[in-house]
Short mmCIF file of C-alpha atoms in Angstrom, two decimals:
data_model
loop_
_atom_site.label_atom_id
_atom_site.label_comp_id
_atom_site.label_asym_id
_atom_site.label_seq_id
_atom_site.Cartn_x
_atom_site.Cartn_y
_atom_site.Cartn_z
CA UNK A 138 8.16 15.57 3.39
CA UNK A 139 7.16 14.73 -0.17
CA UNK A 140 6.89 10.97 0.47
CA UNK A 141 3.84 11.52 2.66
CA UNK A 142 2.14 13.45 -0.14
CA UNK A 143 2.77 10.64 -2.59
CA UNK A 144 1.31 8.12 -0.15
CA UNK A 145 -1.77 10.29 0.40
CA UNK A 146 -2.21 10.54 -3.38
CA UNK A 147 -2.08 6.75 -3.65
CA UNK A 148 -4.64 6.41 -0.86
CA UNK A 149 -6.98 8.83 -2.65
CA UNK A 150 -6.52 6.98 -5.95
CA UNK A 151 -7.27 3.62 -4.33
CA UNK A 152 -10.38 5.06 -2.71
CA UNK A 153 -11.57 6.35 -6.08
CA UNK A 154 -11.06 2.91 -7.63
CA UNK A 155 -13.04 1.27 -4.81
CA UNK A 156 -15.83 3.79 -5.27
CA UNK A 157 -15.94 3.19 -9.03
CA UNK A 158 -16.07 -0.58 -8.53
CA UNK A 159 -18.96 -0.18 -6.11
CA UNK A 160 -20.86 1.91 -8.66
CA UNK A 161 -20.11 -0.68 -11.36
CA UNK A 162 -21.63 -3.44 -9.27
CA UNK A 163 -24.75 -1.36 -8.61
CA UNK A 164 -25.15 -0.60 -12.32
CA UNK A 165 -24.83 -4.27 -13.29
CA UNK A 166 -27.86 -5.11 -11.17
CA UNK A 167 -29.94 -3.33 -13.83
CA UNK A 168 -28.64 -5.54 -16.63
CA UNK A 169 -29.45 -9.25 -16.08
CA UNK A 170 -28.02 -10.22 -19.50
CA UNK A 171 -24.69 -8.75 -18.52
CA UNK A 172 -24.67 -10.62 -15.20
CA UNK A 173 -25.18 -13.94 -17.00
CA UNK A 174 -22.24 -13.38 -19.37
CA UNK A 175 -19.28 -15.70 -18.72
CA UNK A 176 -16.82 -12.89 -19.41
CA UNK A 177 -18.52 -10.67 -16.86
CA UNK A 178 -18.56 -13.48 -14.30
CA UNK A 179 -14.82 -13.87 -14.86
CA UNK A 180 -14.36 -10.14 -14.39
CA UNK A 181 -16.25 -10.27 -11.10
CA UNK A 182 -14.02 -13.10 -9.87
CA UNK A 183 -10.93 -11.09 -10.80
CA UNK A 184 -12.32 -7.97 -9.10
CA UNK A 185 -13.09 -9.95 -5.97
CA UNK A 186 -9.52 -11.27 -5.91
CA UNK A 187 -8.14 -7.77 -6.40
CA UNK A 188 -10.37 -6.44 -3.64
CA UNK A 189 -9.10 -9.15 -1.28
CA UNK A 190 -5.47 -8.35 -2.13
CA UNK A 191 -6.09 -4.64 -1.54
CA UNK A 192 -7.70 -5.45 1.80
CA UNK A 193 -4.73 -7.55 2.91
CA UNK A 194 -2.23 -4.90 1.84
CA UNK A 195 -4.28 -2.14 3.51
CA UNK A 196 -4.11 -4.10 6.76
CA UNK A 197 -0.33 -4.59 6.40
CA UNK A 198 0.14 -0.89 5.66
CA UNK A 199 -1.99 0.15 8.63
CA UNK A 200 -0.11 -2.24 10.92
CA UNK A 201 3.18 -0.73 9.77
CA UNK A 202 1.88 2.82 10.25
CA UNK A 203 0.65 1.93 13.73
CA UNK A 204 4.11 0.64 14.62
CA UNK A 205 5.76 3.73 13.11
CA UNK A 206 3.44 6.12 14.97
CA UNK A 207 4.10 4.32 18.25
CA UNK A 208 7.85 4.36 17.70
CA UNK A 209 7.83 8.15 17.19
CA UNK A 210 6.24 8.51 20.64
CA UNK A 211 8.37 6.07 22.65
CA UNK A 212 11.48 7.12 24.46
CA UNK A 213 14.29 7.36 23.23
CA UNK A 214 13.19 7.23 19.60
CA UNK A 215 10.73 10.09 20.30
CA UNK A 216 13.74 12.38 20.83
CA UNK A 217 15.20 11.47 17.44
CA UNK A 218 11.79 11.70 15.75
CA UNK A 219 11.10 15.17 17.13
CA UNK A 220 14.60 16.39 16.28
CA UNK A 221 14.34 15.27 12.65
CA UNK A 222 10.68 16.27 12.26
CA UNK A 223 9.12 12.82 11.90
CA UNK A 224 5.37 13.15 12.28
CA UNK A 225 2.49 10.73 12.65
CA UNK A 226 1.21 9.22 9.43
CA UNK A 227 -2.44 8.67 8.63
CA UNK A 228 -3.97 5.25 8.16
CA UNK A 229 -5.16 3.94 4.81
CA UNK A 230 -8.93 3.98 5.15
CA UNK A 231 -11.72 3.03 2.79
CA UNK A 232 -13.98 5.60 1.25
CA UNK A 233 -16.75 6.80 3.50
CA UNK A 234 -19.65 4.36 3.17
CA UNK A 235 -17.59 1.61 1.51
CA UNK A 236 -18.11 -0.63 4.51
CA UNK A 237 -21.83 -0.81 3.68
CA UNK A 238 -23.11 -2.81 0.74
CA UNK A 239 -24.95 -0.69 -1.83
CA UNK A 240 -28.73 -0.84 -1.73
CA UNK A 241 -30.30 -2.21 -4.89
CA UNK A 242 -33.92 -1.43 -5.73
CA UNK A 243 -35.90 -3.07 -8.51
#
């Protein structure tokens, strides 16, 4: 099923974006002038908003996948799912280590 591959590609791309944003925030700790810039502060607010929206949509997606996976295992829909080859889908998860804040050393 090619739709699953496209979804997995989107999950990988989103994880790469999250990883890049994390690295950006770590790098900015080294540049106090940049952190005091109004434009940069605005960017951080926008990034925070985007991160919140991604988090909400990830939860919605995972809730939908959970419901889908359960429906492919319940009778009688399990019979239809197995006949047509519907398989479990994977959850949209953050990059490994993204749940921990980066450590900043001065």
